[in-house]
Amino acid sequence: MSDSTVYRASTTAPVNIAVIKYWGKRDTALNLPTNSSLSVTLSQKSLKTHTTASCSSSYSGPDSLLLNGEPEDIQSSKRTQACLQLLRRFRKDVEAKDSSLPKLTDMPLKLVSINNFPTAAGLASSAAGFAALVRAIANLYELPHSPTQLSLIARQGSGSACRSLMGGYVAWRAGSSKDGQDSIAEEIAPVSHWPEMRALILVVSADKKGVASTAGMQTTVETSTLFKARAEEIVPKRMALMEEAIQAKDFPKFAETTMKDSNSFHACCLDSWPPIHYLNDVSRAAMNAVETINRRAGELVAAYTFDAGPNAVIYYEEKNEKLVAGVFRYVLQAVTGWDGEYGSNIPLNDRGGLEAKTVMTLKSGVSRIICTGVGGGPEQTDEHLVDERGQAVKV
Ligand code: DP6
């Protein structure tokens, strides 16, 4: 009699926002970066992907993925295929050592995934998505691999995903070997080391969809005259500075390095040909506001950073909540999101000395606020998105 058991495992995985940016690949097939990067994992209360991995010999193949209720074409996604192949290979090793284990590798996979935030907000959904996919399948296959070992797999789905397998403060070491075996992520400090780190995200609506990061970074590698110095000299020095800042919980040093690195990344984008513009007037108003807040405080109490889009992520320490987030709360009172995770505690400040034009631009361009902070890595859960009969659960 054939076994029709539905095997299931579920996890949630966080978003991470880099403070030293990954931008550029030295090997596109293996997804190896030109430089190391470092990120802060964000709390899953505000942003997470929830994924159930299931398999059963009763499933009619091929492997499938339902993302936010829509089927995704994973058959033609080389990146997803690379992850699935590697995970099956690892499971095969486990099965080879213990013949009593069910042969899960022979069964089709049914993957169901949901984000607790709109994918369209441009908030690193691929990082949380691939981290959750890899973690959920590793749980299903009962792989003994550590998060760092699994980061080798997630990296091949999306580079930044390898940093979402861990919580707190995470470095992705670029590595130098051709096969990428040393291109791995590692937690450099847990959440408990510096739990006071907060992140205020200003979601900015873009007029049009920007250049996708995979294509954008290739254009930069091929054409930017600034890029070589960034990858070879500037980032290695900054990685060391950033690690020191985090170990010492030195916010001014963390902030200066974060802002300089975001600016260096966007300068390389602008220096690419054709030029790549991710920042818009609202992003620049957010930078201006942070600079004004810092000037008024007489020290660096806030740090902005921007990924491949106009959204601003502003890091600050809890003790400076009023000085930083309180000003944005005053200016953006009418915007939704202040009732979120840390938002409701933020005391209202004054306008913070921001120029009228900055205030106007922020008011008209910020569509949503997310008040979050540093958080932990993936969490296993019994809330399955596939029922015992193998049907996707309606959510
Ligand atoms: C600007 O990880 O999305 O967010 O590896 O091609 O999937 P692929 O790129 P992706 O790039 C993210 C770039 C960034 C900076 C960062 O997160 O470090």
Tab-separated table of C-alpha atoms and ligand atoms in Angstrom:
chain	number	residue	atom	x	y	z
A	1	MET	CA	0.000	0.000	0.000
A	2	SER	CA	1.388	3.382	-0.897
A	3	ASP	CA	1.867	5.940	1.869
A	4	SER	CA	-0.392	8.932	1.290
A	5	THR	CA	0.694	10.823	4.424
A	6	VAL	CA	0.961	14.574	3.981
A	7	TYR	CA	4.228	15.697	5.588
A	8	ARG	CA	4.254	19.347	6.670
A	9	ALA	CA	6.498	21.958	8.293
A	10	SER	CA	5.922	25.671	8.676
A	11	THR	CA	8.021	28.679	9.524
A	12	THR	CA	8.002	32.425	9.494
A	13	ALA	CA	10.982	34.473	8.300
A	14	PRO	CA	11.865	38.142	8.716
A	15	VAL	CA	12.783	41.000	6.409
A	16	ASN	CA	16.259	42.490	6.792
A	17	ILE	CA	17.473	45.955	5.833
A	18	ALA	CA	21.156	46.309	5.011
A	19	VAL	CA	23.308	49.007	6.548
A	20	ILE	CA	26.241	47.977	4.337
A	21	LYS	CA	24.701	47.242	0.964
A	22	TYR	CA	25.069	44.214	-1.269
A	23	TRP	CA	25.260	45.549	-4.798
A	24	GLY	CA	27.040	43.615	-7.549
A	25	LYS	CA	27.656	39.961	-8.394
A	26	ARG	CA	30.959	38.302	-9.228
A	27	ASP	CA	29.129	35.158	-10.357
A	28	THR	CA	25.543	35.422	-11.548
A	29	ALA	CA	24.900	31.654	-11.746
A	30	LEU	CA	25.925	30.988	-8.132
A	31	ASN	CA	24.742	34.439	-7.015
A	32	LEU	CA	28.067	35.412	-5.464
A	33	PRO	CA	28.494	39.053	-4.424
A	34	THR	CA	31.331	41.450	-5.220
A	35	ASN	CA	31.388	42.658	-1.614
A	36	SER	CA	30.351	41.656	1.882
A	37	SER	CA	27.242	43.245	3.399
A	38	LEU	CA	25.639	43.661	6.800
A	39	SER	CA	22.034	44.005	7.857
A	40	VAL	CA	19.643	44.406	10.739
A	41	THR	CA	16.916	41.766	10.914
A	42	LEU	CA	13.545	43.427	11.487
A	43	SER	CA	10.852	42.276	13.883
A	44	GLN	CA	8.366	39.825	12.423
A	45	LYS	CA	5.476	41.492	14.238
A	46	SER	CA	5.450	44.059	11.460
A	47	LEU	CA	6.989	42.238	8.504
A	48	LYS	CA	7.214	38.518	7.834
A	49	THR	CA	6.670	35.742	5.348
A	50	HIS	CA	4.851	32.644	6.606
A	51	THR	CA	5.519	29.491	4.598
A	52	THR	CA	4.357	25.893	4.807
A	53	ALA	CA	6.353	23.246	2.984
A	54	SER	CA	4.533	19.992	2.427
A	55	CYS	CA	5.131	16.835	0.442
A	56	SER	CA	3.222	13.650	-0.177
A	57	SER	CA	3.301	10.781	-2.623
A	58	SER	CA	-0.410	11.472	-3.102
A	59	TYR	CA	0.422	14.837	-4.717
A	60	SER	CA	0.434	14.911	-8.466
A	61	GLY	CA	3.627	16.748	-9.447
A	62	PRO	CA	5.372	18.966	-10.292
A	63	ASP	CA	6.518	21.037	-7.275
A	64	SER	CA	4.287	24.081	-6.779
A	65	LEU	CA	4.215	27.373	-4.884
A	66	LEU	CA	1.174	29.438	-3.988
A	67	LEU	CA	2.230	32.959	-2.960
A	68	ASN	CA	-0.437	35.203	-1.415
A	69	GLY	CA	-3.050	32.976	-3.045
A	70	GLU	CA	-1.543	33.152	-6.554
A	71	PRO	CA	0.343	30.276	-8.222
A	72	GLU	CA	3.984	31.162	-8.952
A	73	ASP	CA	5.879	29.706	-11.883
A	74	ILE	CA	8.695	27.967	-10.014
A	75	GLN	CA	9.462	25.523	-12.813
A	76	SER	CA	11.103	28.199	-14.924
A	77	SER	CA	12.716	30.029	-12.000
A	78	LYS	CA	16.352	28.909	-12.063
A	79	ARG	CA	16.867	30.366	-8.610
A	80	THR	CA	14.028	28.462	-6.958
A	81	GLN	CA	15.103	25.297	-8.768
A	82	ALA	CA	18.662	25.722	-7.465
A	83	CYS	CA	17.339	25.961	-3.879
A	84	LEU	CA	15.048	22.932	-4.260
A	85	GLN	CA	17.801	20.807	-5.813
A	86	LEU	CA	20.260	21.588	-3.029
A	87	LEU	CA	17.695	20.911	-0.294
A	88	ARG	CA	16.768	17.560	-1.892
A	89	ARG	CA	20.444	16.655	-2.156
A	90	PHE	CA	20.902	17.291	1.574
A	91	ARG	CA	17.783	15.250	2.396
A	92	LYS	CA	19.091	12.390	0.227
A	93	ASP	CA	22.220	12.275	2.411
A	94	VAL	CA	20.011	12.080	5.521
A	95	GLU	CA	17.873	9.298	3.968
A	96	ALA	CA	20.976	7.393	2.853
A	97	LYS	CA	22.196	7.236	6.464
A	98	ASP	CA	18.874	5.945	7.845
A	99	SER	CA	16.825	3.630	5.639
A	100	SER	CA	13.835	3.757	8.008
A	101	LEU	CA	13.139	7.383	7.050
A	102	PRO	CA	10.391	8.143	4.513
A	103	LYS	CA	11.762	8.958	1.055
A	104	LEU	CA	10.569	12.566	1.010
A	105	THR	CA	12.934	13.452	-1.823
A	106	ASP	CA	10.827	11.430	-4.273
A	107	MET	CA	7.622	13.305	-3.408
A	108	PRO	CA	6.384	16.505	-5.080
A	109	LEU	CA	6.524	19.600	-2.876
A	110	LYS	CA	3.534	21.826	-2.294
A	111	LEU	CA	4.609	25.192	-0.901
A	112	VAL	CA	2.202	27.829	0.359
A	113	SER	CA	3.378	31.253	1.398
A	114	ILE	CA	1.870	34.533	2.594
A	115	ASN	CA	3.343	37.910	3.498
A	116	ASN	CA	1.859	40.002	6.303
A	117	PHE	CA	2.673	43.125	4.276
A	118	PRO	CA	1.891	44.147	0.691
A	119	THR	CA	4.509	42.737	-1.726
A	120	ALA	CA	4.092	45.878	-3.795
A	121	ALA	CA	5.418	48.067	-0.970
A	122	GLY	CA	8.892	47.138	-2.207
A	123	LEU	CA	10.031	45.887	1.185
A	124	ALA	CA	12.613	43.197	0.528
A	125	SER	CA	9.935	40.553	0.103
A	126	SER	CA	12.339	38.296	-1.809
A	127	ALA	CA	14.652	38.147	1.218
A	128	ALA	CA	11.943	37.007	3.631
A	129	GLY	CA	10.370	34.845	0.910
A	130	PHE	CA	13.430	32.752	0.044
A	131	ALA	CA	14.541	32.556	3.685
A	132	ALA	CA	11.118	31.171	4.639
A	133	LEU	CA	11.103	28.746	1.697
A	134	VAL	CA	14.542	27.340	2.543
A	135	ARG	CA	13.870	27.204	6.302
A	136	ALA	CA	10.454	25.520	5.857
A	137	ILE	CA	11.826	22.819	3.535
A	138	ALA	CA	14.879	22.286	5.776
A	139	ASN	CA	12.424	21.723	8.672
A	140	LEU	CA	10.263	19.390	6.572
A	141	TYR	CA	13.343	17.391	5.568
A	142	GLU	CA	14.661	17.502	9.161
A	143	LEU	CA	18.049	18.683	7.935
A	144	PRO	CA	20.725	19.011	10.610
A	145	HIS	CA	22.239	22.081	8.898
A	146	SER	CA	22.866	25.319	10.787
A	147	PRO	CA	21.399	28.645	9.613
A	148	THR	CA	24.856	29.554	8.279
A	149	GLN	CA	24.993	26.331	6.237
A	150	LEU	CA	21.484	26.988	4.940
A	151	SER	CA	22.517	30.527	3.998
A	152	LEU	CA	24.501	28.984	1.114
A	153	ILE	CA	21.201	27.770	-0.306
A	154	ALA	CA	19.066	30.853	0.384
A	155	ARG	CA	21.755	33.024	-1.224
A	156	GLN	CA	21.086	31.274	-4.512
A	157	GLY	CA	17.408	32.212	-4.313
A	158	SER	CA	18.108	35.875	-3.634
A	159	GLY	CA	21.344	37.267	-2.251
A	160	SER	CA	19.809	39.275	0.575
A	161	ALA	CA	17.741	36.218	1.651
A	162	CYS	CA	20.809	34.576	3.191
A	163	ARG	CA	20.800	37.316	5.846
A	164	SER	CA	17.146	36.626	6.796
A	165	LEU	CA	17.958	33.163	8.218
A	166	MET	CA	19.252	34.789	11.382
A	167	GLY	CA	18.108	37.429	13.827
A	168	GLY	CA	19.796	40.528	15.189
A	169	TYR	CA	22.803	41.809	13.287
A	170	VAL	CA	23.941	39.683	10.367
A	171	ALA	CA	26.983	39.790	8.082
A	172	TRP	CA	27.112	38.132	4.680
A	173	ARG	CA	30.773	37.376	3.978
A	174	ALA	CA	31.419	37.736	0.252
A	175	GLY	CA	34.015	34.933	0.295
A	176	SER	CA	36.606	34.384	-2.404
A	177	SER	CA	36.306	30.767	-3.527
A	178	LYS	CA	35.016	30.090	-7.026
A	179	ASP	CA	32.408	27.589	-5.873
A	180	GLY	CA	30.945	30.027	-3.321
A	181	GLN	CA	31.350	27.672	-0.368
A	182	ASP	CA	32.714	30.538	1.732
A	183	SER	CA	29.985	33.019	0.739
A	184	ILE	CA	27.886	32.657	3.865
A	185	ALA	CA	25.890	34.669	6.372
A	186	GLU	CA	26.578	34.730	10.098
A	187	GLU	CA	24.966	36.421	13.067
A	188	ILE	CA	27.495	38.894	14.451
A	189	ALA	CA	25.295	39.921	17.397
A	190	PRO	CA	21.918	38.627	18.609
A	191	VAL	CA	18.897	40.887	19.206
A	192	SER	CA	19.598	40.762	22.951
A	193	HIS	CA	22.950	42.506	22.411
A	194	TRP	CA	21.344	45.745	21.157
A	195	PRO	CA	17.561	45.377	21.424
A	196	GLU	CA	16.969	49.142	21.554
A	197	MET	CA	17.465	49.534	17.806
A	198	ARG	CA	14.299	50.834	16.114
A	199	ALA	CA	13.457	51.267	12.445
A	200	LEU	CA	10.894	53.702	11.109
A	201	ILE	CA	9.962	52.878	7.539
A	202	LEU	CA	8.468	55.589	5.361
A	203	VAL	CA	6.701	53.804	2.524
A	204	VAL	CA	6.897	56.053	-0.511
A	205	SER	CA	4.785	55.465	-3.571
A	206	ALA	CA	6.940	55.294	-6.686
A	207	ASP	CA	5.638	56.873	-9.919
A	208	LYS	CA	6.834	53.920	-11.915
A	209	LYS	CA	8.479	50.614	-11.150
A	210	GLY	CA	12.228	51.069	-10.776
A	211	VAL	CA	14.981	48.891	-12.233
A	212	ALA	CA	14.909	45.415	-10.612
A	213	SER	CA	17.919	44.939	-8.347
A	214	THR	CA	19.346	41.916	-10.221
A	215	ALA	CA	19.472	43.848	-13.511
A	216	GLY	CA	20.479	47.121	-11.839
A	217	MET	CA	23.479	45.644	-10.106
A	218	GLN	CA	24.783	44.117	-13.342
A	219	THR	CA	24.569	47.503	-15.068
A	220	THR	CA	26.527	49.022	-12.174
A	221	VAL	CA	29.222	46.313	-12.243
A	222	GLU	CA	29.648	46.735	-16.008
A	223	THR	CA	29.552	50.525	-16.308
A	224	SER	CA	30.100	52.449	-13.069
A	225	THR	CA	33.531	54.048	-12.704
A	226	LEU	CA	33.030	54.385	-8.941
A	227	PHE	CA	32.040	50.786	-8.373
A	228	LYS	CA	35.491	49.156	-8.283
A	229	ALA	CA	36.684	51.388	-5.440
A	230	ARG	CA	33.423	50.779	-3.564
A	231	ALA	CA	33.668	46.996	-3.793
A	232	GLU	CA	37.412	46.634	-3.273
A	233	GLU	CA	38.372	49.410	-0.852
A	234	ILE	CA	35.445	51.239	0.658
A	235	VAL	CA	33.131	48.424	1.701
A	236	PRO	CA	35.827	46.227	3.341
A	237	LYS	CA	36.810	49.193	5.542
A	238	ARG	CA	33.186	49.966	6.323
A	239	MET	CA	32.379	46.364	7.222
A	240	ALA	CA	35.073	46.552	9.914
A	241	LEU	CA	33.793	49.925	11.159
A	242	MET	CA	30.216	48.699	11.257
A	243	GLU	CA	31.101	45.561	13.176
A	244	GLU	CA	32.980	47.679	15.721
A	245	ALA	CA	30.022	50.072	15.995
A	246	ILE	CA	27.601	47.207	16.618
A	247	GLN	CA	29.829	45.445	19.142
A	248	ALA	CA	30.297	48.740	21.041
A	249	LYS	CA	26.648	49.793	20.548
A	250	ASP	CA	28.068	53.065	19.248
A	251	PHE	CA	25.045	54.619	17.522
A	252	PRO	CA	26.782	57.726	16.064
A	253	LYS	CA	29.385	55.488	14.386
A	254	PHE	CA	26.647	53.078	13.233
A	255	ALA	CA	24.644	56.008	11.851
A	256	GLU	CA	27.511	57.673	9.998
A	257	THR	CA	28.590	54.400	8.390
A	258	THR	CA	24.997	53.497	7.466
A	259	MET	CA	24.288	56.832	5.767
A	260	LYS	CA	27.638	56.947	3.981
A	261	ASP	CA	27.131	53.442	2.634
A	262	SER	CA	23.595	54.109	1.416
A	263	ASN	CA	24.856	57.248	-0.319
A	264	SER	CA	27.803	55.384	-1.855
A	265	PHE	CA	25.476	52.695	-3.224
A	266	HIS	CA	23.114	55.283	-4.747
A	267	ALA	CA	26.079	57.263	-6.116
A	268	CYS	CA	27.204	54.090	-7.946
A	269	CYS	CA	23.662	53.701	-9.290
A	270	LEU	CA	23.678	57.258	-10.624
A	271	ASP	CA	27.167	56.666	-12.033
A	272	SER	CA	25.931	53.614	-13.982
A	273	TRP	CA	25.028	53.865	-17.654
A	274	PRO	CA	22.178	54.253	-18.318
A	275	PRO	CA	21.894	55.882	-14.887
A	276	ILE	CA	19.689	54.213	-12.289
A	277	HIS	CA	17.509	56.442	-10.116
A	278	TYR	CA	16.004	54.825	-7.058
A	279	LEU	CA	15.655	57.921	-4.859
A	280	ASN	CA	12.974	60.516	-5.555
A	281	ASP	CA	12.022	63.894	-4.038
A	282	VAL	CA	10.307	62.217	-1.079
A	283	SER	CA	13.429	60.137	-0.362
A	284	ARG	CA	15.535	63.311	-0.476
A	285	ALA	CA	13.087	65.060	1.867
A	286	ALA	CA	13.491	62.137	4.310
A	287	MET	CA	17.303	62.522	4.113
A	288	ASN	CA	16.941	66.219	4.712
A	289	ALA	CA	14.683	65.639	7.711
A	290	VAL	CA	17.169	63.203	9.256
A	291	GLU	CA	20.002	65.683	8.748
A	292	THR	CA	17.949	68.451	10.405
A	293	ILE	CA	17.020	66.193	13.341
A	294	ASN	CA	20.681	65.255	13.818
A	295	ARG	CA	21.789	68.883	13.625
A	296	ARG	CA	19.241	69.891	16.242
A	297	ALA	CA	20.309	67.032	18.532
A	298	GLY	CA	23.956	68.029	18.165
A	299	GLU	CA	24.879	64.389	17.470
A	300	LEU	CA	23.832	61.546	15.204
A	301	VAL	CA	20.599	60.177	16.641
A	302	ALA	CA	19.060	58.978	13.356
A	303	ALA	CA	20.352	57.204	10.241
A	304	TYR	CA	18.636	56.858	6.880
A	305	THR	CA	19.182	54.076	4.389
A	306	PHE	CA	17.540	53.266	1.039
A	307	ASP	CA	17.415	50.060	-0.999
A	308	ALA	CA	16.485	49.688	-4.657
A	309	GLY	CA	13.494	52.001	-4.347
A	310	PRO	CA	12.385	55.299	-2.761
A	311	ASN	CA	11.284	53.954	0.686
A	312	ALA	CA	13.271	55.404	3.573
A	313	VAL	CA	14.321	53.232	6.508
A	314	ILE	CA	15.354	55.356	9.493
A	315	TYR	CA	17.244	53.680	12.303
A	316	TYR	CA	17.334	55.218	15.803
A	317	GLU	CA	17.656	54.073	19.407
A	318	GLU	CA	14.606	53.726	21.639
A	319	LYS	CA	15.889	56.421	23.999
A	320	ASN	CA	15.719	58.925	21.133
A	321	GLU	CA	12.195	57.968	20.098
A	322	LYS	CA	10.761	61.430	20.724
A	323	LEU	CA	13.665	63.267	19.083
A	324	VAL	CA	13.471	61.168	15.917
A	325	ALA	CA	10.192	59.305	15.414
A	326	GLY	CA	8.294	61.979	17.398
A	327	VAL	CA	9.101	64.571	14.722
A	328	PHE	CA	7.968	62.278	11.898
A	329	ARG	CA	4.849	61.478	13.888
A	330	TYR	CA	4.075	65.173	14.245
A	331	VAL	CA	4.579	65.823	10.531
A	332	LEU	CA	2.881	62.641	9.296
A	333	GLN	CA	0.021	62.335	11.807
A	334	ALA	CA	-2.517	61.717	9.068
A	335	VAL	CA	-0.610	58.790	7.553
A	336	THR	CA	-1.656	55.201	8.462
A	337	GLY	CA	0.608	52.881	10.423
A	338	TRP	CA	1.203	54.686	13.722
A	339	ASP	CA	-0.988	52.117	15.465
A	340	GLY	CA	1.539	49.366	14.609
A	341	GLU	CA	4.146	47.545	16.689
A	342	TYR	CA	6.058	50.411	18.355
A	343	GLY	CA	4.089	53.262	16.813
A	344	SER	CA	1.472	53.879	19.457
A	345	ASN	CA	4.131	54.570	22.127
A	346	ILE	CA	5.868	57.255	20.105
A	347	PRO	CA	5.398	60.603	21.844
A	348	LEU	CA	4.366	63.511	19.674
A	349	ASN	CA	7.148	66.053	19.242
A	350	ASP	CA	7.110	69.353	17.359
A	351	ARG	CA	8.062	69.955	13.720
A	352	GLY	CA	11.719	69.488	14.648
A	353	GLY	CA	12.856	72.568	12.768
A	354	LEU	CA	12.135	70.913	9.408
A	355	GLU	CA	11.785	73.302	6.471
A	356	ALA	CA	8.267	73.910	5.160
A	357	LYS	CA	9.169	72.371	1.796
A	358	THR	CA	10.476	69.186	3.446
A	359	VAL	CA	7.286	68.894	5.483
A	360	MET	CA	5.114	69.369	2.402
A	361	THR	CA	7.018	66.822	0.342
A	362	LEU	CA	6.855	64.220	3.108
A	363	LYS	CA	3.155	64.835	3.707
A	364	SER	CA	2.274	64.414	0.059
A	365	GLY	CA	4.592	61.482	-0.698
A	366	VAL	CA	4.589	59.109	2.289
A	367	SER	CA	1.727	56.639	1.947
A	368	ARG	CA	2.314	54.484	5.012
A	369	ILE	CA	4.444	54.224	8.143
A	370	ILE	CA	5.865	51.048	9.644
A	371	CYS	CA	7.262	51.406	13.177
A	372	THR	CA	9.439	48.405	13.833
A	373	GLY	CA	12.818	47.443	15.230
A	374	VAL	CA	15.477	44.758	15.387
A	375	GLY	CA	14.038	41.243	15.711
A	376	GLY	CA	14.787	37.547	15.757
A	377	GLY	CA	15.342	34.964	13.037
A	378	PRO	CA	12.907	32.446	11.498
A	379	GLU	CA	10.482	30.775	13.874
A	380	GLN	CA	8.971	27.341	13.455
A	381	THR	CA	5.176	27.315	13.808
A	382	ASP	CA	2.359	24.761	13.949
A	383	GLU	CA	0.095	27.069	12.000
A	384	HIS	CA	0.109	25.243	8.707
A	385	LEU	CA	-1.049	26.794	5.453
A	386	VAL	CA	-1.706	23.286	4.057
A	387	ASP	CA	-4.221	21.016	5.835
A	388	GLU	CA	-3.801	17.271	6.649
A	389	ARG	CA	-5.320	16.385	3.287
A	390	GLY	CA	-2.860	18.533	1.396
A	391	GLN	CA	-5.235	21.385	0.577
A	392	ALA	CA	-4.068	24.997	0.825
A	393	VAL	CA	-5.777	26.645	3.788
A	394	LYS	CA	-7.786	29.763	2.967
A	395	VAL	CA	-6.460	32.779	4.875
B	1	DP6	C1	19.696	47.092	-2.540
B	1	DP6	O1	18.979	40.320	-2.837
B	1	DP6	O2	17.212	41.504	-4.204
B	1	DP6	O3	18.508	45.562	-1.184
B	1	DP6	O4	20.508	38.539	-5.331
B	1	DP6	O5	19.664	39.582	-7.396
B	1	DP6	O6	18.040	38.662	-5.729
B	1	DP6	P1	19.391	39.317	-5.956
B	1	DP6	O7	19.336	40.740	-5.287
B	1	DP6	P2	18.640	41.221	-3.957
B	1	DP6	O8	19.417	42.624	-3.779
B	1	DP6	C2	19.235	43.440	-2.696
B	1	DP6	C3	20.001	44.681	-2.856
B	1	DP6	C4	19.742	45.764	-1.836
B	1	DP6	C5	20.858	45.837	-0.808
B	1	DP6	C6	20.917	44.775	0.242
B	1	DP6	O9	19.873	44.240	0.657
B	1	DP6	O10	22.037	44.491	0.687
